[in-house]
Amino acid sequence: MALPSLYSISTGKSIQTAFGGLNESYACSSEEFTEMKNFSSRGYPALQTRTPRRTMRAMGRCNGMYHLNGLLLCEGTTLRYTEDSEDDVATAAAGGEIVLENAVTDSEKIMIGMGTKILIWPDAKSFDTATGKLEALSAAWSQTGTVTIAPCDAGGKTYTVSSVGTTEPSGPADGTLFLKQNSSSSK
């Protein structure tokens, strides 16, 4: 009886001395993974499985979320900031929390971190993670009494307008100022 010949598989041993982590580019070396599903590099240099998914906190409608020295959540019109702790994340959720009611509008947010501040758009507000204060980014100014607006030069000298209209004068004298309107109904 003739049996087919089988090729023997050679056994070998290899030791990996370096671990490069996750590399999703096309140039992945033998010390790197191209995919790390359910793995974590928390125990570097050893590779370990990730922590199980769990519910950290219950929240309402989330319009935005940003992490800078802690977690800032926009829930409807409420801002909720929980500072990071050195312990587990669950400890940080149970720790001190800053809650600002009716601080922002109930719309989707774009947040940007700069230093210790988180800029919140389109509300144009700034939340400082160090002090816990929310400030407006836009300038505000109020005036009591009457306001007079007049054209002037860089030195503050007010120009006196001699005529106003929708068409320019036909033969203006030298130094005469004319203020042109878009329509006769506008002031």
mmCIF file with all atom_site columns, N, CA and C in Angstrom, residues 147-179:
data_model
loop_
_atom_site.group_PDB
_atom_site.id
_atom_site.type_symbol
_atom_site.label_atom_id
_atom_site.label_alt_id
_atom_site.label_comp_id
_atom_site.label_asym_id
_atom_site.label_entity_id
_atom_site.label_seq_id
_atom_site.pdbx_PDB_ins_code
_atom_site.Cartn_x
_atom_site.Cartn_y
_atom_site.Cartn_z
_atom_site.occupancy
_atom_site.B_iso_or_equiv
_atom_site.pdbx_formal_charge
_atom_site.auth_seq_id
_atom_site.auth_comp_id
_atom_site.auth_asym_id
_atom_site.auth_atom_id
_atom_site.pdbx_PDB_model_num
ATOM 1  N N  . VAL A 1 147 ? -25.501 108.098 23.456 1.00 0.00 ? 147 VAL A N  1
ATOM 2  C CA . VAL A 1 147 ? -24.261 107.825 22.756 1.00 0.00 ? 147 VAL A CA 1
ATOM 3  C C  . VAL A 1 147 ? -24.298 108.571 21.436 1.00 0.00 ? 147 VAL A C  1
ATOM 4  N N  . THR A 1 148 ? -23.224 109.297 21.137 1.00 0.00 ? 148 THR A N  1
ATOM 5  C CA . THR A 1 148 ? -23.119 110.000 19.862 1.00 0.00 ? 148 THR A CA 1
ATOM 6  C C  . THR A 1 148 ? -22.002 109.356 19.060 1.00 0.00 ? 148 THR A C  1
ATOM 7  N N  . ILE A 1 149 ? -22.320 108.975 17.832 1.00 0.00 ? 149 ILE A N  1
ATOM 8  C CA . ILE A 1 149 ? -21.343 108.351 16.949 1.00 0.00 ? 149 ILE A CA 1
ATOM 9  C C  . ILE A 1 149 ? -21.046 109.335 15.835 1.00 0.00 ? 149 ILE A C  1
ATOM 10 N N  . ALA A 1 150 ? -19.755 109.635 15.634 1.00 0.00 ? 150 ALA A N  1
ATOM 11 C CA . ALA A 1 150 ? -19.352 110.590 14.609 1.00 0.00 ? 150 ALA A CA 1
ATOM 12 C C  . ALA A 1 150 ? -18.047 110.118 13.998 1.00 0.00 ? 150 ALA A C  1
ATOM 13 N N  . PRO A 1 151 ? -17.814 110.430 12.704 1.00 0.00 ? 151 PRO A N  1
ATOM 14 C CA . PRO A 1 151 ? -16.539 110.051 12.091 1.00 0.00 ? 151 PRO A CA 1
ATOM 15 C C  . PRO A 1 151 ? -15.408 110.917 12.650 1.00 0.00 ? 151 PRO A C  1
ATOM 16 N N  . CYS A 1 152 ? -14.229 110.284 12.865 1.00 0.00 ? 152 CYS A N  1
ATOM 17 C CA . CYS A 1 152 ? -13.080 111.025 13.384 1.00 0.00 ? 152 CYS A CA 1
ATOM 18 C C  . CYS A 1 152 ? -11.801 110.417 12.836 1.00 0.00 ? 152 CYS A C  1
ATOM 19 N N  . ASP A 1 153 ? -10.685 111.152 13.020 1.00 0.00 ? 153 ASP A N  1
ATOM 20 C CA . ASP A 1 153 ? -9.388  110.638 12.586 1.00 0.00 ? 153 ASP A CA 1
ATOM 21 C C  . ASP A 1 153 ? -8.730  109.868 13.721 1.00 0.00 ? 153 ASP A C  1
ATOM 22 N N  . ALA A 1 154 ? -7.496  109.395 13.502 1.00 0.00 ? 154 ALA A N  1
ATOM 23 C CA . ALA A 1 154 ? -6.808  108.583 14.500 1.00 0.00 ? 154 ALA A CA 1
ATOM 24 C C  . ALA A 1 154 ? -6.486  109.370 15.761 1.00 0.00 ? 154 ALA A C  1
ATOM 25 N N  . GLY A 1 155 ? -6.349  110.688 15.653 1.00 0.00 ? 155 GLY A N  1
ATOM 26 C CA . GLY A 1 155 ? -6.060  111.523 16.813 1.00 0.00 ? 155 GLY A CA 1
ATOM 27 C C  . GLY A 1 155 ? -7.292  111.865 17.634 1.00 0.00 ? 155 GLY A C  1
ATOM 28 N N  . GLY A 1 156 ? -8.487  111.533 17.136 1.00 0.00 ? 156 GLY A N  1
ATOM 29 C CA . GLY A 1 156 ? -9.723  111.816 17.870 1.00 0.00 ? 156 GLY A CA 1
ATOM 30 C C  . GLY A 1 156 ? -10.427 113.084 17.421 1.00 0.00 ? 156 GLY A C  1
ATOM 31 N N  . LYS A 1 157 ? -9.903  113.780 16.375 1.00 0.00 ? 157 LYS A N  1
ATOM 32 C CA . LYS A 1 157 ? -10.541 115.001 15.871 1.00 0.00 ? 157 LYS A CA 1
ATOM 33 C C  . LYS A 1 157 ? -11.792 114.613 15.086 1.00 0.00 ? 157 LYS A C  1
ATOM 34 N N  . THR A 1 158 ? -12.934 115.170 15.496 1.00 0.00 ? 158 THR A N  1
ATOM 35 C CA . THR A 1 158 ? -14.215 114.843 14.863 1.00 0.00 ? 158 THR A CA 1
ATOM 36 C C  . THR A 1 158 ? -14.362 115.612 13.554 1.00 0.00 ? 158 THR A C  1
ATOM 37 N N  . TYR A 1 159 ? -14.782 114.884 12.511 1.00 0.00 ? 159 TYR A N  1
ATOM 38 C CA . TYR A 1 159 ? -15.043 115.504 11.219 1.00 0.00 ? 159 TYR A CA 1
ATOM 39 C C  . TYR A 1 159 ? -16.463 116.052 11.201 1.00 0.00 ? 159 TYR A C  1
ATOM 40 N N  . THR A 1 160 ? -16.655 117.203 10.561 1.00 0.00 ? 160 THR A N  1
ATOM 41 C CA . THR A 1 160 ? -17.981 117.786 10.409 1.00 0.00 ? 160 THR A CA 1
ATOM 42 C C  . THR A 1 160 ? -18.452 117.503 8.989  1.00 0.00 ? 160 THR A C  1
ATOM 43 N N  . VAL A 1 161 ? -19.557 116.769 8.882  1.00 0.00 ? 161 VAL A N  1
ATOM 44 C CA . VAL A 1 161 ? -20.094 116.404 7.581  1.00 0.00 ? 161 VAL A CA 1
ATOM 45 C C  . VAL A 1 161 ? -20.978 117.548 7.103  1.00 0.00 ? 161 VAL A C  1
ATOM 46 N N  . SER A 1 162 ? -20.702 118.034 5.871  1.00 0.00 ? 162 SER A N  1
ATOM 47 C CA . SER A 1 162 ? -21.468 119.176 5.361  1.00 0.00 ? 162 SER A CA 1
ATOM 48 C C  . SER A 1 162 ? -22.733 118.743 4.645  1.00 0.00 ? 162 SER A C  1
ATOM 49 N N  . SER A 1 163 ? -22.765 117.555 4.035  1.00 0.00 ? 163 SER A N  1
ATOM 50 C CA . SER A 1 163 ? -23.979 117.110 3.349  1.00 0.00 ? 163 SER A CA 1
ATOM 51 C C  . SER A 1 163 ? -24.073 115.593 3.380  1.00 0.00 ? 163 SER A C  1
ATOM 52 N N  . VAL A 1 164 ? -25.336 115.118 3.329  1.00 0.00 ? 164 VAL A N  1
ATOM 53 C CA . VAL A 1 164 ? -25.647 113.700 3.356  1.00 0.00 ? 164 VAL A CA 1
ATOM 54 C C  . VAL A 1 164 ? -26.637 113.421 2.236  1.00 0.00 ? 164 VAL A C  1
ATOM 55 N N  . GLY A 1 165 ? -26.487 112.290 1.541  1.00 0.00 ? 165 GLY A N  1
ATOM 56 C CA . GLY A 1 165 ? -27.431 111.952 0.483  1.00 0.00 ? 165 GLY A CA 1
ATOM 57 C C  . GLY A 1 165 ? -27.071 110.642 -0.187 1.00 0.00 ? 165 GLY A C  1
ATOM 58 N N  . THR A 1 166 ? -27.926 110.253 -1.162 1.00 0.00 ? 166 THR A N  1
ATOM 59 C CA . THR A 1 166 ? -27.691 109.006 -1.892 1.00 0.00 ? 166 THR A CA 1
ATOM 60 C C  . THR A 1 166 ? -26.789 109.227 -3.099 1.00 0.00 ? 166 THR A C  1
ATOM 61 N N  . THR A 1 167 ? -26.664 110.485 -3.573 1.00 0.00 ? 167 THR A N  1
ATOM 62 C CA . THR A 1 167 ? -25.774 110.785 -4.704 1.00 0.00 ? 167 THR A CA 1
ATOM 63 C C  . THR A 1 167 ? -24.728 111.796 -4.249 1.00 0.00 ? 167 THR A C  1
ATOM 64 N N  . GLU A 1 168 ? -23.556 111.700 -4.827 1.00 0.00 ? 168 GLU A N  1
ATOM 65 C CA . GLU A 1 168 ? -22.466 112.594 -4.460 1.00 0.00 ? 168 GLU A CA 1
ATOM 66 C C  . GLU A 1 168 ? -22.704 113.985 -5.032 1.00 0.00 ? 168 GLU A C  1
ATOM 67 N N  . PRO A 1 169 ? -22.207 115.018 -4.347 1.00 0.00 ? 169 PRO A N  1
ATOM 68 C CA . PRO A 1 169 ? -22.367 116.382 -4.889 1.00 0.00 ? 169 PRO A CA 1
ATOM 69 C C  . PRO A 1 169 ? -21.576 116.539 -6.190 1.00 0.00 ? 169 PRO A C  1
ATOM 70 N N  . SER A 1 170 ? -22.072 117.406 -7.084 1.00 0.00 ? 170 SER A N  1
ATOM 71 C CA . SER A 1 170 ? -21.450 117.547 -8.400 1.00 0.00 ? 170 SER A CA 1
ATOM 72 C C  . SER A 1 170 ? -20.150 118.342 -8.350 1.00 0.00 ? 170 SER A C  1
ATOM 73 N N  . GLY A 1 171 ? -20.072 119.394 -7.567 1.00 0.00 ? 171 GLY A N  1
ATOM 74 C CA . GLY A 1 171 ? -18.838 120.198 -7.504 1.00 0.00 ? 171 GLY A CA 1
ATOM 75 C C  . GLY A 1 171 ? -18.453 120.488 -6.069 1.00 0.00 ? 171 GLY A C  1
ATOM 76 N N  . PRO A 1 172 ? -17.896 119.500 -5.372 1.00 0.00 ? 172 PRO A N  1
ATOM 77 C CA . PRO A 1 172 ? -17.559 119.761 -3.968 1.00 0.00 ? 172 PRO A CA 1
ATOM 78 C C  . PRO A 1 172 ? -16.316 120.643 -3.844 1.00 0.00 ? 172 PRO A C  1
ATOM 79 N N  . ALA A 1 173 ? -16.303 121.449 -2.809 1.00 0.00 ? 173 ALA A N  1
ATOM 80 C CA . ALA A 1 173 ? -15.134 122.281 -2.533 1.00 0.00 ? 173 ALA A CA 1
ATOM 81 C C  . ALA A 1 173 ? -14.066 121.417 -1.869 1.00 0.00 ? 173 ALA A C  1
ATOM 82 N N  . ASP A 1 174 ? -12.823 121.862 -1.924 1.00 0.00 ? 174 ASP A N  1
ATOM 83 C CA . ASP A 1 174 ? -11.732 121.104 -1.346 1.00 0.00 ? 174 ASP A CA 1
ATOM 84 C C  . ASP A 1 174 ? -11.882 121.053 0.179  1.00 0.00 ? 174 ASP A C  1
ATOM 85 N N  . GLY A 1 175 ? -11.819 119.839 0.768  1.00 0.00 ? 175 GLY A N  1
ATOM 86 C CA . GLY A 1 175 ? -11.941 119.675 2.213  1.00 0.00 ? 175 GLY A CA 1
ATOM 87 C C  . GLY A 1 175 ? -13.376 119.455 2.679  1.00 0.00 ? 175 GLY A C  1
ATOM 88 N N  . THR A 1 176 ? -14.350 119.460 1.765  1.00 0.00 ? 176 THR A N  1
ATOM 89 C CA . THR A 1 176 ? -15.748 119.241 2.131  1.00 0.00 ? 176 THR A CA 1
ATOM 90 C C  . THR A 1 176 ? -15.972 117.744 2.343  1.00 0.00 ? 176 THR A C  1
ATOM 91 N N  . LEU A 1 177 ? -16.642 117.396 3.434  1.00 0.00 ? 177 LEU A N  1
ATOM 92 C CA . LEU A 1 177 ? -16.933 115.994 3.716  1.00 0.00 ? 177 LEU A CA 1
ATOM 93 C C  . LEU A 1 177 ? -18.375 115.682 3.346  1.00 0.00 ? 177 LEU A C  1
ATOM 94 N N  . PHE A 1 178 ? -18.560 114.544 2.656  1.00 0.00 ? 178 PHE A N  1
ATOM 95 C CA . PHE A 1 178 ? -19.877 114.098 2.223  1.00 0.00 ? 178 PHE A CA 1
ATOM 96 C C  . PHE A 1 178 ? -20.083 112.681 2.741  1.00 0.00 ? 178 PHE A C  1
ATOM 97 N N  . LEU A 1 179 ? -21.270 112.412 3.301  1.00 0.00 ? 179 LEU A N  1
ATOM 98 C CA . LEU A 1 179 ? -21.609 111.089 3.826  1.00 0.00 ? 179 LEU A CA 1
ATOM 99 C C  . LEU A 1 179 ? -22.662 110.493 2.908  1.00 0.00 ? 179 LEU A C  1
#
